[in-house]
Short mmCIF file of N, CA and C in Angstrom, two decimals:
data_model
loop_
_atom_site.label_atom_id
_atom_site.label_comp_id
_atom_site.label_asym_id
_atom_site.label_seq_id
_atom_site.Cartn_x
_atom_site.Cartn_y
_atom_site.Cartn_z
N UNK A 1 179.86 127.63 129.52
CA UNK A 1 180.42 128.81 128.89
C UNK A 1 181.52 128.43 127.91
N UNK A 2 182.37 127.46 128.28
CA UNK A 2 183.48 127.04 127.44
C UNK A 2 183.28 125.60 127.04
N UNK A 3 183.55 125.31 125.77
CA UNK A 3 183.48 123.93 125.33
C UNK A 3 184.76 123.22 125.76
N UNK A 4 184.77 121.90 125.70
CA UNK A 4 185.92 121.15 126.19
C UNK A 4 187.15 121.33 125.31
N UNK A 5 186.96 121.64 124.03
CA UNK A 5 188.12 121.82 123.15
C UNK A 5 188.66 123.25 123.20
N UNK A 6 187.95 124.14 123.84
CA UNK A 6 188.35 125.54 123.92
C UNK A 6 189.21 125.76 125.16
N UNK A 7 190.31 126.49 125.00
CA UNK A 7 191.16 126.77 126.16
C UNK A 7 190.39 127.69 127.11
N UNK A 8 190.46 127.46 128.42
CA UNK A 8 189.61 128.21 129.35
C UNK A 8 190.00 129.68 129.56
N UNK A 9 191.02 130.15 128.88
CA UNK A 9 191.39 131.56 128.94
C UNK A 9 191.23 132.13 127.54
N UNK A 10 190.36 133.12 127.40
CA UNK A 10 190.11 133.75 126.10
C UNK A 10 190.51 135.22 126.16
N UNK A 11 191.12 135.69 125.09
CA UNK A 11 191.56 137.08 125.00
C UNK A 11 191.34 137.56 123.59
N UNK A 12 190.78 138.77 123.46
CA UNK A 12 190.63 139.35 122.14
C UNK A 12 190.52 140.87 122.27
N UNK A 13 190.93 141.54 121.22
CA UNK A 13 190.81 142.99 121.11
C UNK A 13 190.07 143.27 119.82
N UNK A 14 189.02 144.06 119.91
CA UNK A 14 188.23 144.41 118.75
C UNK A 14 189.05 145.32 117.83
N UNK A 15 189.16 144.93 116.55
CA UNK A 15 189.92 145.73 115.59
C UNK A 15 189.17 147.03 115.29
N UNK A 16 189.85 148.17 115.42
CA UNK A 16 189.18 149.45 115.15
C UNK A 16 189.00 149.67 113.65
N UNK A 17 187.77 149.68 113.20
CA UNK A 17 187.48 149.83 111.77
C UNK A 17 187.60 151.28 111.30
N UNK A 18 187.38 152.22 112.21
CA UNK A 18 187.41 153.63 111.82
C UNK A 18 188.86 154.13 111.79
N UNK A 19 189.05 155.31 111.18
CA UNK A 19 190.38 155.92 111.18
C UNK A 19 190.78 156.24 112.60
N UNK A 20 192.07 156.13 112.85
CA UNK A 20 192.60 156.31 114.20
C UNK A 20 192.82 157.78 114.53
N UNK A 21 192.85 158.08 115.81
CA UNK A 21 193.13 159.42 116.29
C UNK A 21 194.65 159.62 116.28
N UNK A 22 195.14 160.28 115.24
CA UNK A 22 196.58 160.42 115.05
C UNK A 22 197.25 161.22 116.16
N UNK A 23 196.54 162.16 116.73
CA UNK A 23 197.12 162.99 117.79
C UNK A 23 197.41 162.16 119.04
N UNK A 24 196.45 161.34 119.46
CA UNK A 24 196.69 160.51 120.65
C UNK A 24 197.72 159.42 120.35
N UNK A 25 197.75 158.94 119.13
CA UNK A 25 198.77 157.95 118.76
C UNK A 25 200.16 158.58 118.80
N UNK A 26 200.27 159.82 118.34
CA UNK A 26 201.55 160.52 118.32
C UNK A 26 202.14 160.61 119.73
N UNK A 27 201.31 160.91 120.71
CA UNK A 27 201.78 161.08 122.09
C UNK A 27 201.41 159.92 123.00
N UNK A 28 201.15 158.75 122.44
CA UNK A 28 200.65 157.60 123.21
C UNK A 28 201.56 157.22 124.38
N UNK A 29 202.85 157.20 124.16
CA UNK A 29 203.76 156.77 125.21
C UNK A 29 203.65 157.68 126.44
N UNK A 30 203.42 158.96 126.21
CA UNK A 30 203.28 159.91 127.31
C UNK A 30 201.90 159.78 127.95
N UNK A 31 200.87 159.65 127.11
CA UNK A 31 199.50 159.54 127.63
C UNK A 31 199.29 158.26 128.45
N UNK A 32 200.05 157.21 128.14
CA UNK A 32 199.86 155.93 128.81
C UNK A 32 200.55 155.85 130.17
N UNK A 33 201.40 156.81 130.49
CA UNK A 33 202.18 156.73 131.74
C UNK A 33 201.30 156.58 132.98
N UNK A 34 200.25 157.40 133.20
CA UNK A 34 199.44 157.22 134.42
C UNK A 34 198.80 155.83 134.51
N UNK A 35 198.25 155.34 133.42
CA UNK A 35 197.62 154.01 133.43
C UNK A 35 198.66 152.92 133.67
N UNK A 36 199.83 153.08 133.06
CA UNK A 36 200.91 152.09 133.25
C UNK A 36 201.37 152.06 134.70
N UNK A 37 201.49 153.21 135.34
CA UNK A 37 201.90 153.27 136.75
C UNK A 37 200.86 152.57 137.63
N UNK A 38 199.59 152.80 137.38
CA UNK A 38 198.53 152.15 138.16
C UNK A 38 198.62 150.64 138.03
N UNK A 39 198.78 150.15 136.80
CA UNK A 39 198.87 148.71 136.58
C UNK A 39 200.13 148.14 137.24
N UNK A 40 201.23 148.86 137.16
CA UNK A 40 202.47 148.39 137.78
C UNK A 40 202.33 148.29 139.29
N UNK A 41 201.71 149.28 139.90
CA UNK A 41 201.54 149.25 141.35
C UNK A 41 200.60 148.14 141.80
N UNK A 42 199.49 148.00 141.11
CA UNK A 42 198.53 146.95 141.47
C UNK A 42 199.10 145.57 141.13
N UNK A 43 199.73 145.48 139.96
CA UNK A 43 200.27 144.21 139.51
C UNK A 43 201.40 143.68 140.37
N UNK A 44 202.10 144.57 141.07
CA UNK A 44 203.20 144.13 141.94
C UNK A 44 202.71 143.20 143.04
N UNK A 45 201.47 143.35 143.44
CA UNK A 45 200.93 142.48 144.49
C UNK A 45 200.59 141.08 143.97
N UNK A 46 200.52 140.94 142.65
CA UNK A 46 200.14 139.65 142.06
C UNK A 46 201.16 138.56 142.39
N UNK A 47 202.44 138.90 142.54
CA UNK A 47 203.46 137.91 142.89
C UNK A 47 203.12 137.26 144.23
N UNK A 48 202.81 138.10 145.21
CA UNK A 48 202.50 137.59 146.54
C UNK A 48 201.18 136.84 146.55
N UNK A 49 200.23 137.32 145.78
CA UNK A 49 198.95 136.65 145.67
C UNK A 49 199.12 135.27 145.05
N UNK A 50 199.99 135.16 144.04
CA UNK A 50 200.25 133.86 143.40
C UNK A 50 200.85 132.87 144.39
N UNK A 51 201.78 133.32 145.17
CA UNK A 51 202.39 132.45 146.17
C UNK A 51 201.36 132.01 147.21
N UNK A 52 200.57 132.94 147.70
CA UNK A 52 199.53 132.61 148.67
C UNK A 52 198.50 131.65 148.07
N UNK A 53 198.15 131.89 146.81
CA UNK A 53 197.18 131.03 146.13
C UNK A 53 197.73 129.61 145.97
N UNK A 54 199.01 129.50 145.63
CA UNK A 54 199.63 128.18 145.51
C UNK A 54 199.54 127.42 146.83
N UNK A 55 199.76 128.11 147.92
CA UNK A 55 199.68 127.46 149.24
C UNK A 55 198.25 127.05 149.58
N UNK A 56 197.28 127.91 149.25
CA UNK A 56 195.88 127.57 149.52
C UNK A 56 195.44 126.36 148.69
N UNK A 57 195.82 126.34 147.41
CA UNK A 57 195.46 125.19 146.56
C UNK A 57 196.14 123.93 147.07
N UNK A 58 197.41 124.03 147.43
CA UNK A 58 198.15 122.85 147.90
C UNK A 58 197.59 122.31 149.21
N UNK A 59 197.41 123.18 150.18
CA UNK A 59 197.01 122.70 151.51
C UNK A 59 195.51 122.53 151.68
N UNK A 60 194.71 123.38 151.07
CA UNK A 60 193.26 123.34 151.29
C UNK A 60 192.47 122.84 150.09
N UNK A 61 193.12 122.78 148.90
CA UNK A 61 192.46 122.41 147.64
C UNK A 61 191.24 123.29 147.40
N UNK A 62 191.45 124.59 147.61
CA UNK A 62 190.41 125.60 147.39
C UNK A 62 190.98 126.71 146.53
N UNK A 63 190.08 127.42 145.86
CA UNK A 63 190.45 128.62 145.12
C UNK A 63 189.44 129.69 145.53
N UNK A 64 189.82 130.58 146.45
CA UNK A 64 188.85 131.57 146.93
C UNK A 64 188.29 132.43 145.79
N UNK A 65 186.98 132.48 145.70
CA UNK A 65 186.32 133.22 144.62
C UNK A 65 186.69 134.70 144.62
N UNK A 66 186.78 135.31 145.77
CA UNK A 66 187.13 136.73 145.86
C UNK A 66 188.54 136.97 145.32
N UNK A 67 189.46 136.06 145.57
CA UNK A 67 190.82 136.20 145.04
C UNK A 67 190.80 136.10 143.52
N UNK A 68 190.03 135.13 143.02
CA UNK A 68 189.92 134.96 141.57
C UNK A 68 189.35 136.22 140.92
N UNK A 69 188.27 136.75 141.48
CA UNK A 69 187.65 137.94 140.91
C UNK A 69 188.61 139.13 140.91
N UNK A 70 189.36 139.28 142.00
CA UNK A 70 190.32 140.39 142.08
C UNK A 70 191.43 140.22 141.04
N UNK A 71 191.98 139.01 140.95
CA UNK A 71 193.06 138.76 139.98
C UNK A 71 192.56 138.93 138.55
N UNK A 72 191.33 138.51 138.29
CA UNK A 72 190.76 138.69 136.95
C UNK A 72 190.59 140.17 136.63
N UNK A 73 190.13 140.95 137.60
CA UNK A 73 189.98 142.39 137.39
C UNK A 73 191.33 143.04 137.10
N UNK A 74 192.37 142.62 137.79
CA UNK A 74 193.71 143.16 137.54
C UNK A 74 194.19 142.75 136.15
N UNK A 75 193.94 141.50 135.75
CA UNK A 75 194.35 141.04 134.41
C UNK A 75 193.60 141.83 133.33
N UNK A 76 192.32 142.08 133.55
CA UNK A 76 191.55 142.85 132.56
C UNK A 76 192.06 144.28 132.44
N UNK A 77 192.36 144.90 133.57
CA UNK A 77 192.92 146.25 133.52
C UNK A 77 194.26 146.25 132.81
N UNK A 78 195.10 145.30 133.14
CA UNK A 78 196.40 145.19 132.47
C UNK A 78 196.26 144.98 130.98
N UNK A 79 195.28 144.20 130.57
CA UNK A 79 195.05 143.96 129.14
C UNK A 79 194.58 145.23 128.44
N UNK A 80 193.72 146.02 129.09
CA UNK A 80 193.27 147.27 128.49
C UNK A 80 194.42 148.27 128.35
N UNK A 81 195.26 148.35 129.38
CA UNK A 81 196.41 149.25 129.32
C UNK A 81 197.39 148.78 128.25
N UNK A 82 197.62 147.47 128.17
CA UNK A 82 198.50 146.93 127.14
C UNK A 82 197.99 147.21 125.73
N UNK A 83 196.68 147.04 125.53
CA UNK A 83 196.10 147.32 124.21
C UNK A 83 196.25 148.80 123.86
N UNK A 84 196.10 149.66 124.84
CA UNK A 84 196.27 151.10 124.61
C UNK A 84 197.73 151.43 124.29
N UNK A 85 198.64 150.87 125.07
CA UNK A 85 200.06 151.15 124.89
C UNK A 85 200.59 150.60 123.57
N UNK A 86 200.10 149.42 123.17
CA UNK A 86 200.53 148.81 121.92
C UNK A 86 199.69 149.27 120.73
N UNK A 87 198.95 150.36 120.90
CA UNK A 87 198.21 151.05 119.85
C UNK A 87 197.03 150.28 119.27
N UNK A 88 196.59 149.23 119.96
CA UNK A 88 195.47 148.44 119.44
C UNK A 88 194.16 149.20 119.51
N UNK A 89 194.01 150.06 120.51
CA UNK A 89 192.80 150.86 120.67
C UNK A 89 193.17 152.29 121.03
N UNK A 90 192.28 153.24 120.70
CA UNK A 90 192.51 154.65 121.03
C UNK A 90 191.83 155.08 122.32
N UNK A 91 190.84 154.32 122.79
CA UNK A 91 190.13 154.68 124.01
C UNK A 91 191.07 154.53 125.21
N UNK A 92 191.06 155.57 126.06
CA UNK A 92 191.90 155.49 127.25
C UNK A 92 191.39 154.36 128.13
N UNK A 93 192.27 153.53 128.68
CA UNK A 93 191.82 152.34 129.43
C UNK A 93 191.00 152.69 130.67
N UNK A 94 189.85 152.10 130.74
CA UNK A 94 188.97 152.27 131.90
C UNK A 94 189.49 151.41 133.05
N UNK A 95 189.31 151.88 134.26
CA UNK A 95 189.74 151.09 135.41
C UNK A 95 188.72 150.04 135.83
N UNK A 96 187.49 150.14 135.31
CA UNK A 96 186.49 149.16 135.75
C UNK A 96 185.56 148.66 134.66
N UNK A 97 185.48 149.31 133.53
CA UNK A 97 184.53 148.89 132.50
C UNK A 97 185.19 147.95 131.50
N UNK A 98 184.43 146.95 131.09
CA UNK A 98 184.89 146.06 130.03
C UNK A 98 184.48 146.72 128.72
N UNK A 99 185.45 146.93 127.84
CA UNK A 99 185.12 147.64 126.61
C UNK A 99 185.54 146.83 125.39
N UNK A 100 186.50 147.30 124.65
CA UNK A 100 186.90 146.67 123.39
C UNK A 100 187.96 145.59 123.58
N UNK A 101 188.39 145.41 124.80
CA UNK A 101 189.37 144.37 125.13
C UNK A 101 188.66 143.35 126.00
N UNK A 102 188.72 142.09 125.58
CA UNK A 102 187.98 141.03 126.28
C UNK A 102 188.96 140.01 126.87
N UNK A 103 188.89 139.82 128.17
CA UNK A 103 189.64 138.78 128.85
C UNK A 103 188.62 137.95 129.63
N UNK A 104 188.47 136.71 129.23
CA UNK A 104 187.54 135.80 129.92
C UNK A 104 188.33 134.61 130.44
N UNK A 105 188.21 134.36 131.73
CA UNK A 105 188.88 133.23 132.35
C UNK A 105 187.84 132.48 133.16
N UNK A 106 187.74 131.20 132.88
CA UNK A 106 186.75 130.37 133.58
C UNK A 106 187.21 130.15 135.01
N UNK A 107 186.29 130.36 135.96
CA UNK A 107 186.60 130.12 137.37
C UNK A 107 186.72 128.62 137.59
N UNK A 108 187.86 128.19 138.15
CA UNK A 108 188.05 126.74 138.31
C UNK A 108 187.43 126.20 139.59
N UNK A 109 186.95 124.99 139.52
CA UNK A 109 186.53 124.28 140.72
C UNK A 109 187.78 123.56 141.22
N UNK A 110 188.39 124.08 142.25
CA UNK A 110 189.67 123.56 142.72
C UNK A 110 189.59 122.09 143.12
N UNK A 111 188.46 121.68 143.65
CA UNK A 111 188.33 120.29 144.11
C UNK A 111 188.37 119.29 142.96
N UNK A 112 187.83 119.68 141.80
CA UNK A 112 187.76 118.72 140.68
C UNK A 112 188.65 119.08 139.50
N UNK A 113 188.99 120.36 139.32
CA UNK A 113 189.72 120.76 138.12
C UNK A 113 191.19 121.08 138.36
N UNK A 114 191.59 121.26 139.60
CA UNK A 114 192.98 121.63 139.87
C UNK A 114 193.66 120.54 140.70
N UNK A 115 194.84 120.17 140.27
CA UNK A 115 195.67 119.22 141.00
C UNK A 115 196.42 120.00 142.07
N UNK A 116 196.34 119.58 143.30
CA UNK A 116 196.96 120.33 144.40
C UNK A 116 198.47 120.42 144.28
N UNK A 117 199.12 119.53 143.52
CA UNK A 117 200.58 119.56 143.38
C UNK A 117 201.05 120.41 142.20
N UNK A 118 200.16 120.74 141.29
CA UNK A 118 200.55 121.53 140.11
C UNK A 118 201.10 122.92 140.45
N UNK A 119 200.57 123.64 141.44
CA UNK A 119 201.14 124.95 141.74
C UNK A 119 202.63 124.90 142.08
N UNK A 120 203.10 123.74 142.54
CA UNK A 120 204.50 123.61 142.90
C UNK A 120 205.41 123.56 141.66
N UNK A 121 204.84 123.17 140.52
CA UNK A 121 205.69 123.04 139.32
C UNK A 121 205.25 123.91 138.15
N UNK A 122 204.13 124.57 138.25
CA UNK A 122 203.65 125.39 137.12
C UNK A 122 204.66 126.45 136.71
N UNK A 123 205.33 127.04 137.68
CA UNK A 123 206.30 128.09 137.35
C UNK A 123 207.46 127.51 136.54
N UNK A 124 207.83 126.27 136.83
CA UNK A 124 208.90 125.62 136.05
C UNK A 124 208.39 125.25 134.67
N UNK A 125 207.17 124.73 134.60
CA UNK A 125 206.59 124.35 133.31
C UNK A 125 206.36 125.56 132.40
N UNK A 126 206.25 126.74 132.99
CA UNK A 126 206.01 127.95 132.21
C UNK A 126 207.29 128.52 131.59
N UNK A 127 208.45 128.01 131.96
CA UNK A 127 209.72 128.56 131.46
C UNK A 127 209.80 128.59 129.93
N UNK A 128 209.43 127.52 129.21
CA UNK A 128 209.47 127.61 127.74
C UNK A 128 208.60 128.75 127.19
N UNK A 129 207.42 128.93 127.78
CA UNK A 129 206.54 130.02 127.36
C UNK A 129 207.19 131.37 127.64
N UNK A 130 207.78 131.51 128.81
CA UNK A 130 208.41 132.78 129.18
C UNK A 130 209.53 133.13 128.23
N UNK A 131 210.35 132.16 127.87
CA UNK A 131 211.47 132.40 126.94
C UNK A 131 210.94 132.83 125.57
N UNK A 132 209.97 132.09 125.05
CA UNK A 132 209.40 132.43 123.74
C UNK A 132 208.71 133.79 123.80
N UNK A 133 207.98 134.05 124.88
CA UNK A 133 207.27 135.33 125.01
C UNK A 133 208.23 136.51 125.11
N UNK A 134 209.39 136.32 125.73
CA UNK A 134 210.36 137.41 125.79
C UNK A 134 210.77 137.83 124.38
N UNK A 135 210.99 136.85 123.52
CA UNK A 135 211.36 137.15 122.13
C UNK A 135 210.17 137.77 121.39
N UNK A 136 208.99 137.19 121.56
CA UNK A 136 207.81 137.70 120.87
C UNK A 136 207.45 139.12 121.31
N UNK A 137 207.63 139.44 122.58
CA UNK A 137 207.32 140.79 123.06
C UNK A 137 208.28 141.80 122.44
N UNK A 138 209.54 141.44 122.30
CA UNK A 138 210.51 142.33 121.64
C UNK A 138 210.10 142.55 120.19
N UNK A 139 209.71 141.48 119.50
CA UNK A 139 209.26 141.61 118.11
C UNK A 139 207.98 142.46 118.06
N UNK A 140 207.07 142.23 119.01
CA UNK A 140 205.82 143.02 119.05
C UNK A 140 206.11 144.49 119.27
N UNK A 141 207.14 144.81 120.03
CA UNK A 141 207.50 146.22 120.24
C UNK A 141 207.97 146.85 118.93
N UNK A 142 208.77 146.12 118.16
CA UNK A 142 209.20 146.63 116.86
C UNK A 142 208.03 146.76 115.89
N UNK A 143 207.14 145.78 115.91
CA UNK A 143 205.94 145.84 115.07
C UNK A 143 205.09 147.06 115.46
N UNK A 144 204.99 147.33 116.75
CA UNK A 144 204.23 148.49 117.22
C UNK A 144 204.85 149.80 116.75
N UNK A 145 206.16 149.87 116.76
CA UNK A 145 206.84 151.08 116.27
C UNK A 145 206.53 151.29 114.79
N UNK A 146 206.58 150.22 114.02
CA UNK A 146 206.25 150.32 112.59
C UNK A 146 204.78 150.71 112.41
N UNK A 147 203.91 150.09 113.22
CA UNK A 147 202.48 150.41 113.16
C UNK A 147 202.23 151.86 113.57
N UNK A 148 203.02 152.38 114.50
CA UNK A 148 202.91 153.78 114.92
C UNK A 148 203.09 154.70 113.72
N UNK A 149 204.12 154.43 112.92
CA UNK A 149 204.33 155.23 111.71
C UNK A 149 203.18 155.03 110.72
N UNK A 150 202.73 153.79 110.57
CA UNK A 150 201.63 153.52 109.63
C UNK A 150 200.37 154.26 110.04
N UNK A 151 200.06 154.27 111.33
CA UNK A 151 198.85 154.96 111.79
C UNK A 151 198.99 156.46 111.56
N UNK A 152 200.17 157.00 111.84
CA UNK A 152 200.38 158.44 111.63
C UNK A 152 200.27 158.82 110.16
N UNK A 153 200.71 157.94 109.27
CA UNK A 153 200.72 158.25 107.84
C UNK A 153 199.38 157.94 107.18
N UNK A 154 198.87 156.72 107.39
CA UNK A 154 197.64 156.32 106.68
C UNK A 154 196.41 156.30 107.58
N UNK A 155 196.59 156.44 108.89
CA UNK A 155 195.45 156.50 109.80
C UNK A 155 194.88 155.14 110.17
N UNK A 156 195.55 154.05 109.83
CA UNK A 156 195.05 152.70 110.12
C UNK A 156 196.17 151.84 110.68
N UNK A 157 195.82 150.89 111.52
CA UNK A 157 196.75 149.90 112.03
C UNK A 157 196.69 148.74 111.03
N UNK A 158 197.78 148.42 110.31
CA UNK A 158 197.72 147.30 109.37
C UNK A 158 197.24 146.02 110.06
N UNK A 159 196.26 145.38 109.45
CA UNK A 159 195.56 144.25 110.10
C UNK A 159 196.51 143.12 110.50
N UNK A 160 197.45 142.78 109.66
CA UNK A 160 198.39 141.71 109.99
C UNK A 160 199.23 142.05 111.22
N UNK A 161 199.67 143.29 111.30
CA UNK A 161 200.44 143.73 112.47
C UNK A 161 199.57 143.72 113.72
N UNK A 162 198.35 144.19 113.59
CA UNK A 162 197.40 144.20 114.71
C UNK A 162 197.18 142.78 115.22
N UNK A 163 196.92 141.84 114.30
CA UNK A 163 196.67 140.46 114.70
C UNK A 163 197.88 139.84 115.39
N UNK A 164 199.08 140.18 114.92
CA UNK A 164 200.29 139.66 115.57
C UNK A 164 200.42 140.17 117.00
N UNK A 165 200.26 141.47 117.19
CA UNK A 165 200.40 142.06 118.53
C UNK A 165 199.32 141.52 119.47
N UNK A 166 198.10 141.40 118.99
CA UNK A 166 197.02 140.83 119.82
C UNK A 166 197.32 139.36 120.12
N UNK A 167 197.87 138.64 119.15
CA UNK A 167 198.24 137.24 119.37
C UNK A 167 199.29 137.07 120.45
N UNK A 168 200.28 137.94 120.45
CA UNK A 168 201.31 137.90 121.50
C UNK A 168 200.67 138.18 122.86
N UNK A 169 199.78 139.15 122.91
CA UNK A 169 199.08 139.47 124.16
C UNK A 169 198.22 138.28 124.62
N UNK A 170 197.57 137.63 123.67
CA UNK A 170 196.74 136.45 123.98
C UNK A 170 197.60 135.35 124.61
N UNK A 171 198.75 135.10 124.00
CA UNK A 171 199.67 134.07 124.50
C UNK A 171 200.10 134.42 125.92
N UNK A 172 200.44 135.69 126.15
CA UNK A 172 200.88 136.13 127.48
C UNK A 172 199.77 135.97 128.50
N UNK A 173 198.54 136.31 128.13
CA UNK A 173 197.41 136.17 129.06
C UNK A 173 197.20 134.70 129.43
N UNK A 174 197.31 133.81 128.46
CA UNK A 174 197.14 132.39 128.76
C UNK A 174 198.23 131.89 129.70
N UNK A 175 199.47 132.30 129.45
CA UNK A 175 200.57 131.86 130.28
C UNK A 175 200.42 132.43 131.70
N UNK A 176 200.03 133.69 131.82
CA UNK A 176 199.83 134.29 133.15
C UNK A 176 198.70 133.61 133.91
N UNK A 177 197.61 133.31 133.23
CA UNK A 177 196.48 132.66 133.89
C UNK A 177 196.84 131.25 134.33
N UNK A 178 197.69 130.57 133.56
CA UNK A 178 198.12 129.21 133.91
C UNK A 178 199.12 129.23 135.07
N UNK A 179 200.20 130.00 134.93
CA UNK A 179 201.31 129.91 135.87
C UNK A 179 201.14 130.76 137.13
N UNK A 180 200.53 131.92 137.00
CA UNK A 180 200.50 132.84 138.13
C UNK A 180 199.11 133.00 138.74
N UNK A 181 198.09 132.97 137.90
CA UNK A 181 196.73 133.04 138.41
C UNK A 181 196.21 131.65 138.78
N UNK A 182 196.85 130.64 138.22
CA UNK A 182 196.55 129.23 138.48
C UNK A 182 195.09 128.89 138.24
N UNK A 183 194.53 129.45 137.18
CA UNK A 183 193.12 129.26 136.88
C UNK A 183 192.84 127.95 136.15
N UNK A 184 193.88 127.28 135.69
CA UNK A 184 193.71 126.02 134.98
C UNK A 184 194.97 125.18 135.11
N UNK A 185 194.81 123.87 134.97
CA UNK A 185 195.96 122.97 134.91
C UNK A 185 196.27 122.59 133.46
N UNK A 186 195.41 123.00 132.54
CA UNK A 186 195.67 122.71 131.12
C UNK A 186 196.82 123.58 130.63
N UNK A 187 197.84 122.92 130.09
CA UNK A 187 199.02 123.63 129.62
C UNK A 187 198.64 124.55 128.46
N UNK A 188 199.12 125.80 128.48
CA UNK A 188 198.74 126.75 127.43
C UNK A 188 199.27 126.33 126.06
N UNK A 189 198.50 126.56 125.02
CA UNK A 189 198.98 126.23 123.67
C UNK A 189 200.07 127.19 123.21
N UNK A 190 200.98 126.68 122.40
CA UNK A 190 202.03 127.50 121.81
C UNK A 190 201.52 128.09 120.50
N UNK A 191 200.65 129.09 120.61
CA UNK A 191 200.10 129.69 119.40
C UNK A 191 199.59 131.11 119.69
N UNK A 192 199.53 131.90 118.63
CA UNK A 192 199.03 133.26 118.74
C UNK A 192 197.54 133.34 118.50
N UNK A 193 196.99 132.37 117.81
CA UNK A 193 195.58 132.39 117.43
C UNK A 193 194.68 132.00 118.60
N UNK A 194 193.39 132.32 118.51
CA UNK A 194 192.45 131.97 119.60
C UNK A 194 192.35 130.50 119.90
#
């Protein structure tokens, strides 16, 4: 599925070619509240799952497939809600269907692809990414506010702004899959592009 030069976590949002629904964009922050609450409640368990997963990888050198599938489903839901909240798409985020937001993470073979000691230090290695992402997310929020006005006025999300916001989301997905989902030992690239 993935070539050796391709990072094992892929994220993309399909650019909406048609004019946007200005009414839903106008009230997006209010409309997104139920979906955001669902993601926050489900996502809160990810911290404990990450800790448990680190222990399983360290002591058993296994990655339970059911845990991976559940964490991937949560990441996909979070990505759909994020795309909706950051105005990338107008469709209300589905809780189970894969639509215009794509998150693909290769299931790792823990015995051959994961080092049992890496879970102990991945959180420390992720600190540079977390610092940069904190700045990028703040910038993406300002870009989204500007895009909000652009969509209301011209009915389109400016492509450069869209690509930047999707790039920040891509970077965050890679960092989360590396440090918290522990789906790979390959260090995430410092880039917004695929």
